[in-house]
XYZ file of C-alpha atoms in Angstrom:
310
model
C -51.962 16.435 -2.224
C -53.279 15.323 -5.598
C -52.779 12.114 -7.467
C -50.277 12.974 -10.156
C -51.233 10.649 -12.960
C -54.167 8.958 -14.623
C -54.428 6.133 -17.128
C -57.016 7.803 -19.332
C -56.320 7.115 -22.962
C -57.062 10.676 -24.034
C -54.576 12.144 -21.566
C -52.208 14.679 -23.111
C -48.661 14.111 -21.902
C -45.643 16.415 -21.951
C -43.067 14.102 -23.570
C -42.988 11.787 -26.562
C -43.291 8.057 -25.874
C -39.879 7.434 -27.448
C -38.182 9.805 -24.968
C -39.354 7.711 -22.013
C -39.237 4.240 -23.570
C -35.861 4.470 -25.309
C -34.171 7.169 -23.220
C -34.970 9.079 -20.016
C -36.022 12.562 -18.915
C -33.565 14.247 -16.486
C -34.543 16.679 -13.702
C -32.580 18.440 -10.973
C -33.958 18.676 -7.449
C -33.031 18.742 -3.767
C -33.383 15.472 -1.904
C -34.935 15.878 1.536
C -34.561 12.161 2.205
C -36.691 9.057 2.599
C -38.630 7.644 5.509
C -40.561 4.447 6.148
C -44.360 4.585 5.952
C -46.973 2.119 7.072
C -49.120 2.082 3.913
C -48.162 1.927 0.206
C -50.427 4.892 -0.619
C -52.562 7.617 0.919
C -52.585 11.394 1.104
C -52.322 11.532 4.893
C -49.426 9.050 4.815
C -47.527 11.297 2.412
C -48.307 14.470 4.402
C -46.904 12.964 7.601
C -43.739 11.908 5.773
C -43.284 15.398 4.299
C -43.720 17.104 7.696
C -41.249 14.687 9.266
C -38.553 15.237 6.627
C -39.077 19.030 6.551
C -38.509 19.166 10.299
C -35.342 17.092 9.918
C -34.132 19.440 7.167
C -34.595 22.515 9.418
C -32.514 20.842 12.121
C -29.737 20.062 9.623
C -29.827 23.652 8.347
C -29.387 24.985 11.873
C -26.323 22.760 12.191
C -24.882 24.190 8.962
C -25.659 21.222 6.695
C -26.984 21.849 3.193
C -29.719 19.883 1.486
C -27.997 17.646 -1.103
C -28.782 18.129 -4.783
C -29.615 15.126 -6.959
C -30.476 14.307 -10.554
C -33.619 12.337 -11.374
C -33.709 10.149 -14.495
C -37.270 9.112 -15.290
C -38.118 6.360 -17.811
C -40.607 3.523 -18.235
C -38.223 1.345 -16.203
C -38.185 3.501 -13.085
C -36.764 6.550 -11.360
C -33.011 6.743 -10.732
C -31.577 9.118 -8.131
C -27.995 10.093 -9.003
C -25.256 12.391 -7.788
C -25.235 15.297 -10.292
C -21.416 15.539 -10.379
C -20.192 11.943 -10.248
C -23.334 10.383 -11.825
C -23.225 7.697 -9.139
C -26.600 5.991 -8.640
C -27.785 6.476 -5.057
C -31.226 4.856 -5.423
C -32.820 2.907 -8.246
C -36.591 2.798 -7.799
C -38.119 0.407 -10.333
C -41.409 1.569 -11.750
C -43.396 -1.530 -10.824
C -42.431 -0.969 -7.171
C -43.716 2.642 -7.095
C -47.224 2.595 -5.645
C -48.072 6.272 -5.164
C -46.883 9.630 -6.540
C -48.117 13.134 -5.714
C -47.190 16.801 -5.523
C -48.139 19.193 -2.753
C -50.611 21.904 -3.859
C -49.936 23.953 -0.716
C -46.180 23.921 -1.397
C -45.496 24.004 -5.130
C -41.877 22.884 -4.618
C -42.550 19.524 -2.939
C -43.296 16.226 -4.672
C -43.129 12.664 -3.361
C -43.527 9.029 -4.315
C -43.772 5.795 -2.332
C -41.645 2.828 -3.406
C -41.291 -0.673 -1.973
C -37.670 -1.494 -1.115
C -36.384 -4.603 -2.926
C -34.267 -5.829 0.015
C -36.297 -5.071 3.135
C -39.768 -5.067 1.475
C -40.569 -1.903 3.418
C -42.482 0.997 1.925
C -40.345 4.142 1.739
C -41.578 7.633 0.964
C -39.078 9.759 -1.026
C -39.475 13.544 -0.719
C -37.938 16.111 -3.108
C -37.797 19.893 -3.327
C -37.881 21.534 -6.778
C -38.596 25.244 -7.140
C -40.080 25.127 -10.639
C -40.534 21.525 -11.763
C -42.388 19.745 -8.937
C -45.642 19.373 -10.849
C -43.863 18.620 -14.127
C -41.805 15.848 -12.506
C -44.975 14.313 -11.073
C -46.658 14.359 -14.491
C -43.590 12.816 -16.136
C -43.680 9.918 -13.674
C -47.370 9.549 -14.469
C -46.628 9.405 -18.199
C -43.989 6.733 -17.586
C -46.626 4.693 -15.723
C -49.071 5.056 -18.580
C -46.533 3.922 -21.208
C -45.380 1.001 -19.047
C -48.987 -0.108 -18.519
C -49.739 -0.012 -22.254
C -46.602 -2.007 -22.963
C -47.674 -4.509 -20.315
C -51.053 -4.972 -22.010
C -49.472 -5.407 -25.434
C -46.978 -8.040 -24.251
C -49.476 -9.903 -22.066
C -47.424 -9.343 -18.941
C -44.359 -11.129 -20.253
C -42.312 -7.962 -20.545
C -42.749 -7.068 -16.862
C -41.772 -10.558 -15.746
C -38.729 -10.451 -17.999
C -37.657 -7.133 -16.495
C -38.082 -8.570 -13.015
C -35.891 -11.531 -13.896
C -33.283 -9.284 -15.490
C -33.299 -7.021 -12.435
C -32.832 -10.042 -10.153
C -29.968 -11.330 -12.266
C -28.275 -7.925 -12.293
C -28.547 -7.721 -8.535
C -27.016 -11.191 -8.174
C -24.209 -10.254 -10.565
C -23.413 -7.148 -8.518
C -23.302 -9.216 -5.330
C -20.974 -11.779 -6.932
C -18.694 -9.058 -8.277
C -18.459 -7.483 -4.830
C -17.715 -10.864 -3.236
C -15.108 -11.618 -5.899
C -13.365 -8.308 -5.268
C -13.250 -8.973 -1.522
C -11.748 -12.428 -2.114
C -9.109 -10.952 -4.432
C -8.131 -8.421 -1.770
C -7.834 -11.176 0.852
C -5.638 -13.307 -1.447
C -3.409 -10.300 -2.140
C -3.031 -9.617 1.585
C -2.085 -13.263 2.240
C 0.523 -13.177 -0.539
C 2.044 -10.000 0.896
C 2.215 -11.534 4.392
C 3.839 -14.718 3.031
C 6.436 -12.689 1.121
C 7.311 -10.685 4.232
C 7.622 -13.900 6.286
C 9.971 -15.474 3.742
C 12.201 -12.408 3.795
C 12.550 -12.450 7.598
C 13.018 -16.220 8.076
C 15.451 -18.656 6.400
C 14.378 -22.115 5.125
C 14.172 -24.932 7.715
C 17.400 -26.882 8.270
C 19.690 -24.459 6.480
C 22.368 -22.536 8.354
C 23.907 -19.500 6.765
C 27.709 -19.561 7.228
C 29.157 -16.508 8.876
C 32.178 -14.974 7.186
C 35.004 -13.763 9.452
C 35.197 -10.082 10.116
C 37.837 -8.185 8.146
C 39.688 -4.908 8.571
C 39.602 -1.895 6.274
C 42.019 -3.673 3.863
C 39.667 -6.701 3.568
C 42.120 -8.860 5.599
C 41.330 -11.293 8.401
C 42.804 -9.943 11.680
C 45.622 -11.993 13.246
C 44.984 -13.715 16.567
C 48.032 -15.077 18.506
C 45.848 -17.427 20.563
C 44.237 -19.258 17.683
C 46.792 -19.899 14.922
C 45.770 -19.891 11.306
C 43.610 -22.910 10.591
C 43.612 -25.032 7.504
C 40.443 -23.385 6.174
C 40.719 -22.877 2.400
C 40.989 -19.327 1.144
C 38.351 -17.640 -0.951
C 39.656 -19.027 -4.237
C 39.604 -22.588 -2.863
C 43.404 -23.060 -2.521
C 45.147 -24.150 0.646
C 47.361 -21.471 2.284
C 51.129 -22.294 2.623
C 52.375 -23.612 5.987
C 53.397 -20.984 8.472
C 57.097 -21.274 9.440
C 58.052 -21.441 13.103
C 58.975 -18.222 14.838
C 62.590 -19.421 15.519
C 63.320 -19.880 11.837
C 61.793 -16.562 10.820
C 64.088 -13.833 9.546
C 63.490 -10.440 11.039
C 62.622 -7.906 8.432
C 61.932 -4.199 8.516
C 58.727 -2.373 7.616
C 59.454 -2.648 3.879
C 60.221 -6.397 3.960
C 64.045 -6.019 3.730
C 66.561 -7.707 6.008
C 68.268 -5.369 8.515
C 71.764 -4.183 7.555
C 74.716 -5.527 9.598
C 78.120 -4.130 8.506
C 80.029 -6.880 10.388
C 78.257 -9.739 8.645
C 79.271 -8.645 5.139
C 82.045 -10.436 3.282
C 85.526 -8.987 2.665
C 84.942 -8.490 -0.992
C 81.801 -6.467 -0.531
C 83.539 -3.136 0.249
C 86.659 -1.293 -0.997
C 89.946 -1.967 0.913
C 89.987 1.334 2.807
C 86.426 0.887 4.011
C 87.069 -2.777 4.800
C 90.096 -1.871 6.984
C 87.999 0.595 8.950
C 85.326 -2.034 9.451
C 87.933 -4.520 10.726
C 89.233 -1.955 13.169
C 85.710 -1.275 14.401
C 85.147 -5.004 14.819
C 88.373 -5.412 16.892
C 87.354 -2.542 19.145
C 83.952 -4.135 19.519
C 85.436 -7.403 20.734
C 87.832 -5.535 22.987
C 85.020 -3.933 24.897
C 83.282 -7.294 25.160
C 86.224 -9.472 26.246
C 88.215 -7.096 28.455
C 85.796 -7.289 31.399
C 85.744 -11.046 31.040
C 89.589 -11.321 31.145
C 89.808 -9.956 34.659
C 86.930 -11.974 36.027
C 87.024 -15.294 34.174
C 90.653 -15.827 33.042
C 93.878 -15.816 35.163
C 96.294 -12.970 34.688
C 99.164 -15.174 33.509
C 96.964 -16.430 30.665
C 96.601 -12.905 29.384
C 100.342 -12.237 29.790
C 101.348 -15.367 27.941
C 99.244 -14.200 25.035
C 101.231 -10.987 24.998
C 98.183 -9.003 24.296
C 98.093 -5.270 24.717
C 94.971 -5.755 26.785
C 97.268 -6.581 29.824
């Protein structure tokens, strides 16, 4: 392992200062992972971390897992590790937290750097695999260090402190935004539960009146046990009184009174039809009274009448 950068003023760098100070330099590589180390720098420390992560990569390969590809964005503010497709930031290593950077001369594809984690304050060694750009990436990180150091000297250290404060504020803002989103989700869940509860339960003290069941013609079925009550109809009017059964007139299916030829008046039919009806009525009374004459009346009563029934 060799130290990748130097702060010599006559050092010839690969990129222009504006490219690293105002923009960033992108690189593609494979990310073997990160592991905790005991010291913030040291060649042997880095070698142990590389051997450990290489062994873990061989195990993952035997299980069919591929080494993930990442995009590195290097600037005077740090090294960002992003997903190459979604551009989602996986790790943001600020430059003032990077304490050591090196490439492996025995394996031209491997380069590493050690960075202090902002949350746990542990030193983590990040290991990458790049077939062609391992040394170039290491030199680019070294150039970013050189430019950041010169800017630090020019500003008297104020610029670094300002960046630290800005980074702390951005972290706090992200935490507050995450907490705010969680609270919004909880409030939405409570509103949904309250709405469901109101739909399933009626207000306290109120009783919903039950309407009587009706038939297919929207009519209330008749019950002989419980006569029609004085409940108002749907339009609010009182139904008319129900006449007694003795005074009711029997009617047929179409609401007409049944026809009785013997109850009609004499002037309702022509004379010939009226005479036939009278004859039918006499025969009717004959069949009714003849049995009664032999059982209820004496024979001389019938004879005195001179009736042909004798």
